[in-house]
Short mmCIF file of C-alpha atoms in Angstrom, two decimals:
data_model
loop_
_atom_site.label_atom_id
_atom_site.label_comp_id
_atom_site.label_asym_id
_atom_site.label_seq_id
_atom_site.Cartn_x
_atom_site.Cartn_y
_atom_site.Cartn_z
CA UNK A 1 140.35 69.05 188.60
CA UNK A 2 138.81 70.44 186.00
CA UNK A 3 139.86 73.41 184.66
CA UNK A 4 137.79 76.52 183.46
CA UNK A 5 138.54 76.23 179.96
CA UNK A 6 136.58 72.69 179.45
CA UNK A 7 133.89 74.10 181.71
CA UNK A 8 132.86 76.47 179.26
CA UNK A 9 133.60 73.64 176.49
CA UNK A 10 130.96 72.23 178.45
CA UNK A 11 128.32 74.33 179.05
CA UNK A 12 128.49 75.51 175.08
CA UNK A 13 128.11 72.16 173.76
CA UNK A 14 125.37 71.43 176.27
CA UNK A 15 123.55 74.62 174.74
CA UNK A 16 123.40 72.61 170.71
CA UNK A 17 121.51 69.59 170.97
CA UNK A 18 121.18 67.15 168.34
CA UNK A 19 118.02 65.84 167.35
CA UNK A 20 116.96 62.63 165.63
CA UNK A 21 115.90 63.81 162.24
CA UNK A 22 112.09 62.28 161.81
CA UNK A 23 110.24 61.71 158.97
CA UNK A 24 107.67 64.18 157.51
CA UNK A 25 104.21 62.69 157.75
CA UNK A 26 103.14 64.30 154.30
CA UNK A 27 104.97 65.15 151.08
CA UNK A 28 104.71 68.28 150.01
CA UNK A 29 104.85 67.27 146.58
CA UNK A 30 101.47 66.08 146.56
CA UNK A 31 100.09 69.17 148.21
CA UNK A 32 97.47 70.56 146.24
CA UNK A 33 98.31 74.61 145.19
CA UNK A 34 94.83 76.78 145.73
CA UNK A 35 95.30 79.47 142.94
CA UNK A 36 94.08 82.62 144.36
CA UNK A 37 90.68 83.44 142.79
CA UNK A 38 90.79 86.40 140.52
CA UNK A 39 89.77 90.08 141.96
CA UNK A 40 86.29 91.00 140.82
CA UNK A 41 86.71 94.41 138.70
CA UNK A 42 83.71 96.65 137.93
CA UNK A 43 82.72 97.51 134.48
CA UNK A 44 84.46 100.72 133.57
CA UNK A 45 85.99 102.31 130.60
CA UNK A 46 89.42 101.58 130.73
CA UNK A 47 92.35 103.81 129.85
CA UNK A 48 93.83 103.37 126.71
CA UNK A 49 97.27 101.19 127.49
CA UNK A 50 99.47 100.86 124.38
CA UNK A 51 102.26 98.32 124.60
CA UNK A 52 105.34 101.00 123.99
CA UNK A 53 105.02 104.65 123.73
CA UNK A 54 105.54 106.52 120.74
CA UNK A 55 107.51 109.63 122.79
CA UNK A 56 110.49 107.51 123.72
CA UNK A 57 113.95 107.65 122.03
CA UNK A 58 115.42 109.22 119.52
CA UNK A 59 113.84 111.97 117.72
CA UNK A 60 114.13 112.21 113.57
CA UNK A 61 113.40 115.93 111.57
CA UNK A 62 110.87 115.63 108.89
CA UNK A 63 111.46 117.61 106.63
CA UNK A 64 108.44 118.22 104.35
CA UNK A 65 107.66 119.39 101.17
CA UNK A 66 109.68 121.65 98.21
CA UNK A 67 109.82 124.47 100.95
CA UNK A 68 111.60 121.90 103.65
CA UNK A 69 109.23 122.99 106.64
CA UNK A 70 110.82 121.19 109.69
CA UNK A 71 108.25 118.73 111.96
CA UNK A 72 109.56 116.80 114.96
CA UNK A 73 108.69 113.10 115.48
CA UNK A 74 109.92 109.74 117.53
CA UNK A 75 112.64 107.67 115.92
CA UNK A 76 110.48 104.66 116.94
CA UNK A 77 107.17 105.52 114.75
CA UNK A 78 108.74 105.83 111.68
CA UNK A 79 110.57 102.65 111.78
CA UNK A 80 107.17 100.89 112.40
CA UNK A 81 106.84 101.97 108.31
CA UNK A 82 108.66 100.06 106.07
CA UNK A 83 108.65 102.52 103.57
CA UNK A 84 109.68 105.91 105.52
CA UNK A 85 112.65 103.52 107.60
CA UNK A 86 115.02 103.16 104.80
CA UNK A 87 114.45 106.92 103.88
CA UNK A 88 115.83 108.38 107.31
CA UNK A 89 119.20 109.62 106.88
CA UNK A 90 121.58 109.55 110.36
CA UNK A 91 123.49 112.93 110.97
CA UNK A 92 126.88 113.10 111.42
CA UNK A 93 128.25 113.94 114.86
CA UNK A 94 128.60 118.21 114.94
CA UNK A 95 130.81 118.51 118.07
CA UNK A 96 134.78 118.14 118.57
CA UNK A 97 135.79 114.74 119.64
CA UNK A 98 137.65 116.38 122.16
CA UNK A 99 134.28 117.60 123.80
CA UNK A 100 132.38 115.80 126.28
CA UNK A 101 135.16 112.97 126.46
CA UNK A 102 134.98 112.48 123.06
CA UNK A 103 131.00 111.15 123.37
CA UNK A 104 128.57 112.52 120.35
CA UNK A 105 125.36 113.92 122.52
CA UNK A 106 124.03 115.76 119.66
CA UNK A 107 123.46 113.17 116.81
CA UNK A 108 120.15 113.31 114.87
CA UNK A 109 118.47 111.90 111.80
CA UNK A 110 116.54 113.62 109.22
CA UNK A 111 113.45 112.61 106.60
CA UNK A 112 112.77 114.15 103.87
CA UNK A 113 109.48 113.88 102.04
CA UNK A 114 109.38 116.42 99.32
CA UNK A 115 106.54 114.69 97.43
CA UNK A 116 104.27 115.33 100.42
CA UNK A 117 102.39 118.62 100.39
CA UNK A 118 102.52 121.16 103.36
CA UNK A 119 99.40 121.47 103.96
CA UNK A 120 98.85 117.81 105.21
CA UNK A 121 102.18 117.45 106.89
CA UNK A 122 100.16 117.87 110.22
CA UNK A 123 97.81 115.32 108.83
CA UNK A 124 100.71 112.66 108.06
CA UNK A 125 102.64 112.97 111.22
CA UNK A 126 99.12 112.93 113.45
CA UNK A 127 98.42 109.73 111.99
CA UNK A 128 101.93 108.24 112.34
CA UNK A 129 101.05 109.03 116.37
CA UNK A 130 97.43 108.13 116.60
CA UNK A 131 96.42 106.48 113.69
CA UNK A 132 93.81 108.93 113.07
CA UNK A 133 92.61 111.51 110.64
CA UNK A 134 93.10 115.27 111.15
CA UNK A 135 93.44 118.49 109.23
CA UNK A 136 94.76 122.02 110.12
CA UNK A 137 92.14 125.00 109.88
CA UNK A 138 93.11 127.20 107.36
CA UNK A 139 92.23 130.81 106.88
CA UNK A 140 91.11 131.13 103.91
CA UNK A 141 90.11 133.46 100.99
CA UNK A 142 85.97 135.13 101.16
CA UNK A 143 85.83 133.83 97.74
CA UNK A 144 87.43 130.12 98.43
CA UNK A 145 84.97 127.76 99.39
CA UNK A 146 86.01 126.11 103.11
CA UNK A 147 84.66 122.40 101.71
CA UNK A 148 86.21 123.00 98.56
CA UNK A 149 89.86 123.54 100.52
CA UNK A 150 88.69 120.27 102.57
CA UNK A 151 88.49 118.31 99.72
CA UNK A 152 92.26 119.32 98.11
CA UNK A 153 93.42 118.50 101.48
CA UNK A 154 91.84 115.12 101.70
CA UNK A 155 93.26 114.37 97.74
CA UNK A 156 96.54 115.25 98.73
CA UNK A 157 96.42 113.10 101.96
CA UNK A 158 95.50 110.39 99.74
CA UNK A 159 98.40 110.32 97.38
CA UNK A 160 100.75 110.75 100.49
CA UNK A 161 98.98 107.62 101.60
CA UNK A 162 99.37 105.71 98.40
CA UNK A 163 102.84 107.37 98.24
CA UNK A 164 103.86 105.25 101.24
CA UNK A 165 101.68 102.74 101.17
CA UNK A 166 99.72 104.12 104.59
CA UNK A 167 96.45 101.93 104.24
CA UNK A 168 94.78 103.31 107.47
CA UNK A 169 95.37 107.02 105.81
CA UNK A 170 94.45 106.01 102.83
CA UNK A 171 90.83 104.34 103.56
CA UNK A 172 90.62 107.76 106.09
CA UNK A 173 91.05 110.02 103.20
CA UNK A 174 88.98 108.30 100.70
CA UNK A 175 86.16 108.42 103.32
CA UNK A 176 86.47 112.10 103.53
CA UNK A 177 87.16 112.59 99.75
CA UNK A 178 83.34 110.79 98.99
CA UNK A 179 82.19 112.89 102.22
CA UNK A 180 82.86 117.11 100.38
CA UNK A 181 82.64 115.93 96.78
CA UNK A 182 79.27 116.74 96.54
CA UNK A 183 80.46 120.19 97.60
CA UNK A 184 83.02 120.19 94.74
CA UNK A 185 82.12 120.89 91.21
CA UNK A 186 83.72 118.95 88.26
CA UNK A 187 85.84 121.87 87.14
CA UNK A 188 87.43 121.75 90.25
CA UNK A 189 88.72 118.30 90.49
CA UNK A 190 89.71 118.01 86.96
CA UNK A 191 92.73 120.19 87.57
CA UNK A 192 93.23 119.16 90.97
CA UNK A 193 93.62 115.38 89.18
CA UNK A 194 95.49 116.73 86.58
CA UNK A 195 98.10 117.99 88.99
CA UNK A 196 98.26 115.51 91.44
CA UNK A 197 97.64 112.48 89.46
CA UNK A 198 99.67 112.77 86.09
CA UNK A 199 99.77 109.31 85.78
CA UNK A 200 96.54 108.74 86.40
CA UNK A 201 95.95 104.97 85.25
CA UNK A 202 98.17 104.47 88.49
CA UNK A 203 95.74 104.99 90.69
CA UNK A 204 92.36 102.47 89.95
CA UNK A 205 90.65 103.91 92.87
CA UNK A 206 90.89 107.14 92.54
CA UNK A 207 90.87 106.47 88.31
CA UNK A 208 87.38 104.85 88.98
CA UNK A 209 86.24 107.64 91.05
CA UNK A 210 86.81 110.54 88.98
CA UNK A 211 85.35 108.57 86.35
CA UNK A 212 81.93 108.19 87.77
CA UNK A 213 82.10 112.16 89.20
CA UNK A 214 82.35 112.76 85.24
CA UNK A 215 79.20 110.59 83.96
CA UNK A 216 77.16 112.04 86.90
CA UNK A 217 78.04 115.31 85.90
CA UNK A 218 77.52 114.62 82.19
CA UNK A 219 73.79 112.94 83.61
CA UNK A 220 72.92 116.28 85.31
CA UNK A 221 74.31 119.18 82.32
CA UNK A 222 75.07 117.39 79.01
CA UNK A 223 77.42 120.52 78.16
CA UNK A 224 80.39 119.29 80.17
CA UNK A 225 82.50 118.30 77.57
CA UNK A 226 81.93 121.67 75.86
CA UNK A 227 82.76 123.77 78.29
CA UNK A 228 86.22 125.70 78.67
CA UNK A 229 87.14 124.60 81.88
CA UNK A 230 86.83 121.24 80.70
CA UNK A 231 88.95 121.56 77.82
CA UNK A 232 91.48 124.61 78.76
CA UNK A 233 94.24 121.82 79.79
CA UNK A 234 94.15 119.44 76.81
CA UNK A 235 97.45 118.61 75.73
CA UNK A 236 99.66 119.82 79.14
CA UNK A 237 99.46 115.56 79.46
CA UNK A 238 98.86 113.31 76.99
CA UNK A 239 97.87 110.92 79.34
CA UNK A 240 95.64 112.43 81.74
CA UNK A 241 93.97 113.27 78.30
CA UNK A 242 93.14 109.74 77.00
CA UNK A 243 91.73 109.55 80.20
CA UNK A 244 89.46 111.92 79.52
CA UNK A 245 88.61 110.94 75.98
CA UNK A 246 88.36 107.44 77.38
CA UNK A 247 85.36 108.79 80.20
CA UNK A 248 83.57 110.72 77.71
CA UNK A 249 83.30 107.72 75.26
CA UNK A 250 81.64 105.98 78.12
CA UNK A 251 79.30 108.61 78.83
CA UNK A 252 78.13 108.79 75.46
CA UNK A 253 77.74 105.35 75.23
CA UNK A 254 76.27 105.01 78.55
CA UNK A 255 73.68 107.99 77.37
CA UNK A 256 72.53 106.16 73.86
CA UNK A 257 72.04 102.51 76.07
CA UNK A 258 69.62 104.80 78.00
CA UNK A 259 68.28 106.23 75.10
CA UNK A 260 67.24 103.02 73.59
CA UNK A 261 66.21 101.44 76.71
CA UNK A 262 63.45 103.72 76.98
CA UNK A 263 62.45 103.54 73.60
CA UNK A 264 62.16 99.69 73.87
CA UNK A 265 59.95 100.79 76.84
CA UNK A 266 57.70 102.78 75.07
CA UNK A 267 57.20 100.74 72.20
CA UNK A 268 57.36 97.13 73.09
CA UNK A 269 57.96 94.74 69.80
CA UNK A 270 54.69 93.10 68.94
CA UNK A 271 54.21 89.35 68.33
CA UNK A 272 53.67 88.44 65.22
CA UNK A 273 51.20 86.14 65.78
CA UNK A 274 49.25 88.94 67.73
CA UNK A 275 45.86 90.01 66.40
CA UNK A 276 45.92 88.18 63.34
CA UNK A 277 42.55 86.88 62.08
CA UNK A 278 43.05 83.58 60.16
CA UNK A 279 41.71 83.68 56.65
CA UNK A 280 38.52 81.53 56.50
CA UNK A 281 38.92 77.70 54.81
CA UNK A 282 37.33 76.77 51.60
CA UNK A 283 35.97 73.65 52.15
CA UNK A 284 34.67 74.12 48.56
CA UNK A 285 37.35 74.72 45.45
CA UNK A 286 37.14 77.82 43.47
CA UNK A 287 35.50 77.17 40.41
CA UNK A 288 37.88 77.58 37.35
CA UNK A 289 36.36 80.70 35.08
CA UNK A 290 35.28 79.62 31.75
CA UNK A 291 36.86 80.75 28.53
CA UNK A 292 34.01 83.62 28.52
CA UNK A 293 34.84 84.05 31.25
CA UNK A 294 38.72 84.66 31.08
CA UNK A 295 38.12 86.84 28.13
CA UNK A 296 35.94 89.45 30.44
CA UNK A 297 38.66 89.42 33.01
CA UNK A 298 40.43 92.51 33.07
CA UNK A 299 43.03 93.23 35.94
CA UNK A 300 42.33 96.63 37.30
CA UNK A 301 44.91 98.96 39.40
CA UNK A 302 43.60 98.32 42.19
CA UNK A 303 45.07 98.00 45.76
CA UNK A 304 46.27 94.35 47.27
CA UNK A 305 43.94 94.56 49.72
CA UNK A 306 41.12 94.99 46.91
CA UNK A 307 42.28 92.32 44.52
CA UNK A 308 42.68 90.03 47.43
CA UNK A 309 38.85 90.62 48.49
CA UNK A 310 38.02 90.19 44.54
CA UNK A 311 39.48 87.03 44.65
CA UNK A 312 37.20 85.55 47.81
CA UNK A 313 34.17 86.79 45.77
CA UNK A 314 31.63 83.93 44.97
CA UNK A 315 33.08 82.32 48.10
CA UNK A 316 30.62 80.36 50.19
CA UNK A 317 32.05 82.15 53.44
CA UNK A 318 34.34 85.44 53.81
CA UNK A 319 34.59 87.96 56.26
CA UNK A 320 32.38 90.88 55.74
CA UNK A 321 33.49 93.85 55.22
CA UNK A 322 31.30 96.87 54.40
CA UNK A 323 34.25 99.43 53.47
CA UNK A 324 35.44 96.49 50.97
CA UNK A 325 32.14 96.24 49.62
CA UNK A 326 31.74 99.89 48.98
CA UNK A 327 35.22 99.80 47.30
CA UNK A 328 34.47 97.04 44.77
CA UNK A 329 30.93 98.65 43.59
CA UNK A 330 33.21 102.12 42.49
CA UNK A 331 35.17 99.85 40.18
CA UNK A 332 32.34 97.68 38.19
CA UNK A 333 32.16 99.80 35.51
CA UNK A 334 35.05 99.42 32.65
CA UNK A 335 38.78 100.42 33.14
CA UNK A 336 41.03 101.53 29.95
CA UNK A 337 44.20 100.12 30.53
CA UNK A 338 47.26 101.48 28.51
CA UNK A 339 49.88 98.51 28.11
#
């Protein structure tokens, strides 16, 4: 008899059958993979997609200029410069440890560039976030001219680019400095350079610059170096002043090369063998005079030219030449000569 137990045994184990395992007939290793071809994408302007953004994490206070004015700016841009990172200075934490479990929520940095000037702090931290070049309007004085005020901005960008060795600033603000200095006069820039560029021989790009601002000037009004606002800050550094000096040697120098370039111009040296006239060939000696003859000859005063044309006279051939001719008859009469 079986009991109901095993039937149910039974009738599971009749439910799992076990099947002869059988082979595959193709390996799957040697299946070729079809890449999926690649999605066909119209021609568009793209978004710009940078790799990380510059608005996350922590933010660092730059604090800029003499006057400290206080500009906000990601933690992560100014450690892409290797000469603002080691500058930043990490705050202390402000709060009681006892507050908010003991956990500083408040902790900030701070950067202080006090050789950077205000007015191009915007400029700085713009091109720490975009890499490009921008400047603040301004209001300005009626009697300030707006280019003028564009150009001091664009010198001081460019020694707070040199400063910190920002190369994409600094090829920006050169490019702008070349673009208003034809609205800038030299008595402008001298004591902007002055100021901003005491040590002057620092700086061969902007050295060279100014240089050849001062010879075109000097090209166009020759009373440069004579003018008061030239000279009115001679000795305030020595120098900025052999600089000077140094500039208006070479414009004086560069003035006399012209000088004698154009008088070479006008009067080109002749050859010497140019327009000479070969002195006809005796093929017949001279005859010597006779002792008669020696005793008649008196030397007169007169001119080379005349004693040379005495000399060919009696000559089977010489050049003709009436003016000689009329010459040598006003001297055939007798000549007293006092020795």
């Amino acid at each position: 008899m079986v009991k109901k137990g095993d039937k149910k045994k039974n009738r599971k184990s009749g439910l799992v059958r076990e099947e002869p395992e059988t082979p595959l007939e193709w390996d799957p290793s040697e299946t070729e993979i079809v890449e999926p071809a690649p999605v066909c994408e119209p021609d568009v302007e793209e978004c710009i997609q940078p790799e990380t953004s510059p608005y996350e994490g922590q933010a660092v206070t730059v604090l800029i200029g003499a006057g400290e004015k206080a500009y906000t700016i990601s933690r992560s841009l100014v450690d892409q410069v290797p000469t603002l990172q080691p500058l930043i200075q990490d705050l202390s934490c402000q709060l009681n440890p006892d507050e908010w479990g003991g956990v500083c929520n408040n902790k900030s940095s701070i950067l202080r560039l006090a050789d950077v000037d205000e007015k191009v702090a915007h400029t700085l931290l713009h091109y720490l976030y975009t890499g490009q070049f921008e400047i603040l309007q301004q209001v300005l004085p009626v009697w300030t001219s707006k280019r003028a005020a564009e150009y001091t901005r664009c010198v001081l960008a460019y020694r707070a680019a040199v400063t910190y060795k920002l190369g994409g600033l600094e090829e920006h603000a050169k490019r702008y400095i070349e673009t208003f200095d034809e609205h800038t006069s030299i008595f402008e820039v001298i004591p902007l350079a002055r100021e901003i560029f005491p040590h002057i021989s620092e700086h061969s790009w902007f050295s060279r610059y100014l240089s050849l601002k001062i010879m075109n000037s000097f090209l166009v009004d020759e009373g440069i170096f004579t003018n008061e606002a030239y000279l009115s800050d001679f000795g305030k550094n020595s120098e900025f002043d052999r600089f000077l000096f140094k500039t208006m040697q070479e414009a004086y120098e560069m003035k006399v090369a012209r000088l004698q370039r154009q008088l070479a111009e006008r009067n080109p040296p002749i050859n010497s063998t140019d327009g000479v006239v070969e002195s006809p060939r005796c093929e017949e000696p001279i005859p010597e005079p006779t002792e008669q003859g020696k005793e008649e000859q008196v030397e007169h005063p007169l001119s080379a030219r005349m004693r040379n044309a005495m000399a060919w006279r009696g000559r089977r051939s010489r050049i003709p030449d009436p003016e000689f001719e009329r010459g040598f008859e006003e001297y055939t009469g007798p000549v007293d000569i006092d020795y």
